[in-house]
Every structure is written in C-alpha cells, then in structure tokens.
PDB file of C-alpha atoms in Angstrom:
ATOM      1  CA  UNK A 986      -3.052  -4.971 -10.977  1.00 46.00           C
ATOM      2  CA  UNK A 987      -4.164  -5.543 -14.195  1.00 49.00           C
ATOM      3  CA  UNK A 988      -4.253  -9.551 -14.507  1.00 57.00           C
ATOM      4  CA  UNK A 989      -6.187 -11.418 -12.118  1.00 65.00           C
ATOM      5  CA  UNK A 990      -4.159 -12.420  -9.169  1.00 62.00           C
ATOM      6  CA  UNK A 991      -4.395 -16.096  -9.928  1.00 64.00           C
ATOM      7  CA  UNK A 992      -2.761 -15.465 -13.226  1.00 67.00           C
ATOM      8  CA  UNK A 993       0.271 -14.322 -11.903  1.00 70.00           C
ATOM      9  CA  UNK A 994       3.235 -16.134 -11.454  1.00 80.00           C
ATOM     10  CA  UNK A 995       3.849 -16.213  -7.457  1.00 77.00           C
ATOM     11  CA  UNK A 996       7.295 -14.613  -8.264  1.00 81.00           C
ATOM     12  CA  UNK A 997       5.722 -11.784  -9.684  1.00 82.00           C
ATOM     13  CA  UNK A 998       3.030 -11.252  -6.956  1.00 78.00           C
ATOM     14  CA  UNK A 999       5.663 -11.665  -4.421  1.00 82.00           C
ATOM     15  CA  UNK A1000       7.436  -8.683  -6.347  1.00 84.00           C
ATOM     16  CA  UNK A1001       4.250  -6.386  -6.904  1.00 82.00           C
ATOM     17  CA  UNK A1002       3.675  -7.100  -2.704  1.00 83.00           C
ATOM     18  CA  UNK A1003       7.308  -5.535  -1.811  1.00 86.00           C
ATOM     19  CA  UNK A1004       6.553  -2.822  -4.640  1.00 86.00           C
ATOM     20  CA  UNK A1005       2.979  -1.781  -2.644  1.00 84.00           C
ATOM     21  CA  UNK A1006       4.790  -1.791   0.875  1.00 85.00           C
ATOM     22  CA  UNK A1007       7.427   0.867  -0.584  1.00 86.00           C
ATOM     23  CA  UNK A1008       5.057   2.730  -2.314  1.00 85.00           C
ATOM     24  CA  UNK A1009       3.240   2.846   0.649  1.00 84.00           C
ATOM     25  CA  UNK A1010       5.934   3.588   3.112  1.00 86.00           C
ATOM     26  CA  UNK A1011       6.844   6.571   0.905  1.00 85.00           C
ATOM     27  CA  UNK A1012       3.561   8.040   0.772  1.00 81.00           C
ATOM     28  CA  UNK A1013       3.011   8.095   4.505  1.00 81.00           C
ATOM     29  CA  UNK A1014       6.284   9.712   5.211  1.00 82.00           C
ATOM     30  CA  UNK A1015       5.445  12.163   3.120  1.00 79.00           C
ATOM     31  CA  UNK A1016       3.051  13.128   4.730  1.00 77.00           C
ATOM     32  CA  UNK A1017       4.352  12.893   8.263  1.00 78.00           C
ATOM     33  CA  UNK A1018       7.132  15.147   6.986  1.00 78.00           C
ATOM     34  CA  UNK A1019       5.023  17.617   5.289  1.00 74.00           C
ATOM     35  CA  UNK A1020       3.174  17.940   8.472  1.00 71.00           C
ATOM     36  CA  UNK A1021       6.099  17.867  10.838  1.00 73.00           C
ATOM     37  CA  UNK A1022       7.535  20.988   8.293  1.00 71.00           C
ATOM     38  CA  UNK A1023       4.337  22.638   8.535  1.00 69.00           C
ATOM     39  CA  UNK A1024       3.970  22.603  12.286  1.00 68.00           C
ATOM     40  CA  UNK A1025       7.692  23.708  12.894  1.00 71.00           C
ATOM     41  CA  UNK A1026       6.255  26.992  10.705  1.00 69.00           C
ATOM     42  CA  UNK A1027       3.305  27.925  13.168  1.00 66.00           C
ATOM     43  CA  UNK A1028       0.848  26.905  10.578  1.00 61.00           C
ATOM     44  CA  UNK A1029      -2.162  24.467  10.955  1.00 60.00           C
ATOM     45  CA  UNK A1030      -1.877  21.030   9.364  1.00 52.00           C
ATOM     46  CA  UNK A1031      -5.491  20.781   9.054  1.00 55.00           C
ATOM     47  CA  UNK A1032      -6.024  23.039   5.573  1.00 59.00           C
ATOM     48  CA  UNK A1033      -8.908  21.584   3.388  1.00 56.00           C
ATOM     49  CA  UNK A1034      -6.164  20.665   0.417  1.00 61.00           C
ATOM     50  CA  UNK A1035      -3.696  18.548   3.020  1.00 67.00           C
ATOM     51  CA  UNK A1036      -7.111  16.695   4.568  1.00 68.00           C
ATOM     52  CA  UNK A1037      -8.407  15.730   1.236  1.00 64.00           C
ATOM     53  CA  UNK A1038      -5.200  14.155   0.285  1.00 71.00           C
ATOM     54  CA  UNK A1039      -4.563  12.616   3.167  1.00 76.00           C
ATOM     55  CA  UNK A1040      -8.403  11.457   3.544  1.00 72.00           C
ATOM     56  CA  UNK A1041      -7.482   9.926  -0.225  1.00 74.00           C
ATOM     57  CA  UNK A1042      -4.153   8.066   0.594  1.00 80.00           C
ATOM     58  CA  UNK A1043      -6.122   6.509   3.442  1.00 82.00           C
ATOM     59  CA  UNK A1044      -8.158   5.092   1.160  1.00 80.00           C
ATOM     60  CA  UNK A1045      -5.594   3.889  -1.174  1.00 82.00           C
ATOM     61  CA  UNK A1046      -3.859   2.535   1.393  1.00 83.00           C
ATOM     62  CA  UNK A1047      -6.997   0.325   2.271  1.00 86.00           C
ATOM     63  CA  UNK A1048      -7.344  -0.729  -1.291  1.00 82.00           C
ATOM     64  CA  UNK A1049      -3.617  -1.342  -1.326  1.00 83.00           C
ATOM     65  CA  UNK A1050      -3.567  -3.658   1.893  1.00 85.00           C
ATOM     66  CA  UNK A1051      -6.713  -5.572   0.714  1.00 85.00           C
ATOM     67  CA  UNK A1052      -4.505  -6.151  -2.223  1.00 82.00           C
ATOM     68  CA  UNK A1053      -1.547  -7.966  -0.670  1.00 84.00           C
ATOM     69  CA  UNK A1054      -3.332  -9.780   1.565  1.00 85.00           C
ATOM     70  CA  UNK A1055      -5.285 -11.610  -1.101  1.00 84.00           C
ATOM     71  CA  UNK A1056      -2.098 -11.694  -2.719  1.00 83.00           C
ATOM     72  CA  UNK A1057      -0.495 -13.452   0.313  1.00 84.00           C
ATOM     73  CA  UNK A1058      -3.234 -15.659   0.210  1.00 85.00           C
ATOM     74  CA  UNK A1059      -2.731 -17.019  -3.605  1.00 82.00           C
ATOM     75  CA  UNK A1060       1.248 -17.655  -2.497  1.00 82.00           C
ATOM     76  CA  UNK A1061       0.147 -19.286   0.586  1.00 85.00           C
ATOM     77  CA  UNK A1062      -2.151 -21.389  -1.441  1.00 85.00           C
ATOM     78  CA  UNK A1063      -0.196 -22.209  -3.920  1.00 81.00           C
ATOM     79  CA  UNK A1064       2.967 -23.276  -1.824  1.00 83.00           C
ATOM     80  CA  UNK A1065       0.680 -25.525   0.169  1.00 84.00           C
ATOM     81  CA  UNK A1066      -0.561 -27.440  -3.004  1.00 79.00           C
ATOM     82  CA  UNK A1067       2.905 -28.096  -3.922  1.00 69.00           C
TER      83      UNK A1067
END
C-alpha cells in the first residue's frame, strides 16, 4: 500500500479492503485444497516446502488483517467527521 492510508481517498481504501479479503480467501483455499489433494494420495501434508509456505501466508495474512483494520478505522473516522 504504497501511499499512506490517510492519503487515500475512502473509495479507494474501501476498494483495496475487498481486494485483500479475496486475495486472502484465495490463498487459504489453496491451501486447504492442496492439502485435502495430498491427503486423499496417502501422503503427509507436513513436508518442510508446504510448512514454510504455509508458516509464510500466516504471516501475510497477519500483515494483511492489520492492514484493513487500520483501514476500517480511517473510513470510520472519516464518515464520523462528516
């Protein structure tokens, strides 16, 4: 999010809040399926590559949510001062 988040227009950081909540929606059911497909083989989900990644979209995902809220915040604080 390259501007500050009080730069923003509140139409655009309602749009970049939708975009994160896709992005992240799509992420995690990747990896849900990818893990359901590798059970259904016999295989362990647990192999050092699929841990790291998943260890790593946890932490986007934390970095994502702390994101929108402050996001959420700004439009709340801005419709209130209208």
């Amino acid at each position: 999010m390259g501007k500050d988040i009080k730069e923003r227009s509140t139409k655009e950081l309602k749009r970049k809040i939708k975009a994160a909540i896709i992005i992240l929606v799509i992420c995690w059911s990747a990896v849900i399926v990818s893990i359901i497909i590798t059970l259904s083989y016999g295989k362990s989900p647990f192999i050092l590559g699929s841990t790291a990644g998943i260890l790593g979209l946890f932490v986007a995902t934390i970095a994502m949510w702390i994101g929108m809220k402050k996001g959420r915040e700004e439009i709340a604080r801005r419709e209130q001062n209208k």
